[in-house]
C-alpha positions in Angstrom: 82.6 5.4 -53.9 84.4 3.7 -56.8 83.1 4.2 -60.3 82.3 0.9 -62.0 80.7 0.3 -65.4 77.5 -1.8 -65.2 77.9 -5.3 -66.8 74.9 -6.2 -68.9 75.5 -9.9 -68.6 75.0 -9.6 -64.8 71.8 -7.5 -65.3 73.5 -4.5 -63.5 71.8 -1.1 -63.5 73.5 1.1 -60.9 71.3 3.3 -58.9 72.4 7.0 -59.2 69.4 9.0 -57.9 70.1 9.9 -54.3 66.4 10.6 -53.6 65.4 7.2 -54.8 68.2 5.6 -52.8 67.0 7.4 -49.6 63.4 6.4 -50.3 64.4 2.7 -50.7 66.5 2.9 -47.5 63.6 4.3 -45.6 61.5 1.3 -46.4 63.6 -0.9 -44.1 62.3 1.1 -41.2 59.2 -1.1 -41.1 61.3 -3.6 -39.1 63.7 -1.3 -37.2 65.2 -4.0 -35.0 66.3 -6.3 -37.8 69.7 -6.3 -39.5 69.8 -5.5 -43.2 71.2 -7.5 -46.2 71.5 -5.6 -49.4 71.7 -7.5 -52.7 73.9 -6.1 -55.4 75.2 -2.9 -53.9 76.9 -1.7 -57.1 78.7 1.6 -56.4 77.2 1.9 -52.9 74.6 4.6 -53.5 71.9 2.7 -51.5 74.4 1.3 -49.1 75.4 4.8 -47.9 71.9 5.4 -46.6 71.5 1.9 -45.1 74.6 2.2 -42.9 73.1 5.3 -41.3 70.3 3.2 -39.9 72.3 2.3 -36.8 72.0 -1.5 -37.1 74.1 -4.2 -38.8 74.3 -4.0 -42.6 75.8 -6.6 -44.9 76.0 -6.5 -48.7 76.3 -9.4 -51.1 77.8 -8.8 -54.5 78.8 -11.4 -57.1 80.9 -8.9 -59.1 84.2 -8.6 -57.2 85.1 -5.4 -59.1 82.2 -3.6 -57.5 82.9 -4.4 -53.9 85.8 -2.1 -53.0 84.3 -0.2 -50.0 87.1 0.2 -47.4 84.7 1.4 -44.7 82.5 -1.7 -45.1 85.3 -4.2 -45.6 84.0 -6.5 -42.8 80.4 -6.3 -44.1 80.9 -7.4 -47.7 80.0 -10.9 -48.8 81.6 -11.7 -52.1 79.2 -14.4 -53.2 76.2 -15.2 -55.4 73.0 -14.5 -53.5 71.1 -17.2 -55.3 73.7 -19.9 -54.0 74.2 -18.5 -50.5 73.1 -20.3 -47.3 71.0 -17.4 -45.8 71.1 -19.0 -42.4 74.8 -18.0 -42.2 74.4 -14.3 -43.0 73.2 -13.2 -39.5 73.7 -16.5 -37.6 70.2 -17.8 -38.4 68.5 -14.5 -37.2 65.9 -12.8 -39.3 66.8 -9.8 -41.5 65.4 -7.3 -43.9 66.3 -8.0 -47.6 66.7 -4.9 -49.8 68.5 -3.8 -52.9 68.4 -2.3 -56.4 67.9 -5.8 -57.8 69.6 -6.9 -61.0 66.8 -7.3 -63.6 67.9 -10.6 -65.0 67.7 -12.4 -61.7 65.0 -10.5 -59.8 62.5 -13.3 -60.1 65.0 -15.8 -58.7 65.8 -13.4 -55.8 62.1 -13.3 -54.9 61.7 -17.1 -55.1 64.7 -17.5 -52.8 63.3 -14.9 -50.4 60.0 -16.9 -50.3 61.8 -20.1 -49.7 63.5 -18.4 -46.7 60.5 -16.4 -45.4 61.2 -17.4 -41.8 64.5 -15.5 -42.1 63.1 -12.6 -44.3 60.0 -11.0 -42.8 60.5 -7.9 -45.0 61.7 -7.5 -48.5 62.1 -4.0 -50.0 63.9 -2.5 -53.0 63.7 -1.6 -56.6 63.4 -3.7 -59.7 63.3 -2.9 -63.4 60.7 -4.6 -65.5 61.2 -5.0 -69.3 57.9 -4.6 -71.0 58.6 -4.4 -74.8 61.9 -4.1 -76.5 64.1 -1.9 -74.5 61.3 0.0 -72.7 62.0 -0.3 -69.0 59.8 0.9 -66.2 60.8 1.1 -62.5 58.8 -0.2 -59.6 59.4 -0.2 -55.9 58.6 -3.2 -53.9 57.6 -2.7 -50.3 55.4 -4.5 -47.8 52.4 -4.4 -46.8 49.7 -4.0 -49.4 49.7 -0.3 -50.4 49.3 1.2 -53.8 50.6 4.6 -54.7 51.4 6.4 -57.9 55.1 5.8 -57.2 55.3 2.2 -58.3 54.5 -1.4 -57.5 53.8 -2.3 -53.9 53.3 -5.8 -52.6 
């Protein structure tokens, strides 16, 4: 895992907590037969748990400095998720979308997911929501409609 400094202009906030990464990775198990696309893998903390799921995993990262993972070389898409043709990711097959989403484009990611709902039956991950000033809270987004004390569930 390569150490990279988060770039604020990209909304990066790298996941460091291994327990949180494992919890997020476990949410993709709701659709165990589908491949996984991770948005914004950063330093690969979440990715390391996703690749253990025994199914195809691809990662998309716009920051070329952050995508040096020799073991995943064939699975890295160096592109802007918001501009990608999602039908090309897994040859038009449905997939699970997950990630530790960059806070400055998380809304756009979810709009793109909704525009491609036939390809993305499950979206999981973590977002950060800015409430006031620099006060940030974390929320996890999972399907279906459950509410727990851990975060925000849709």
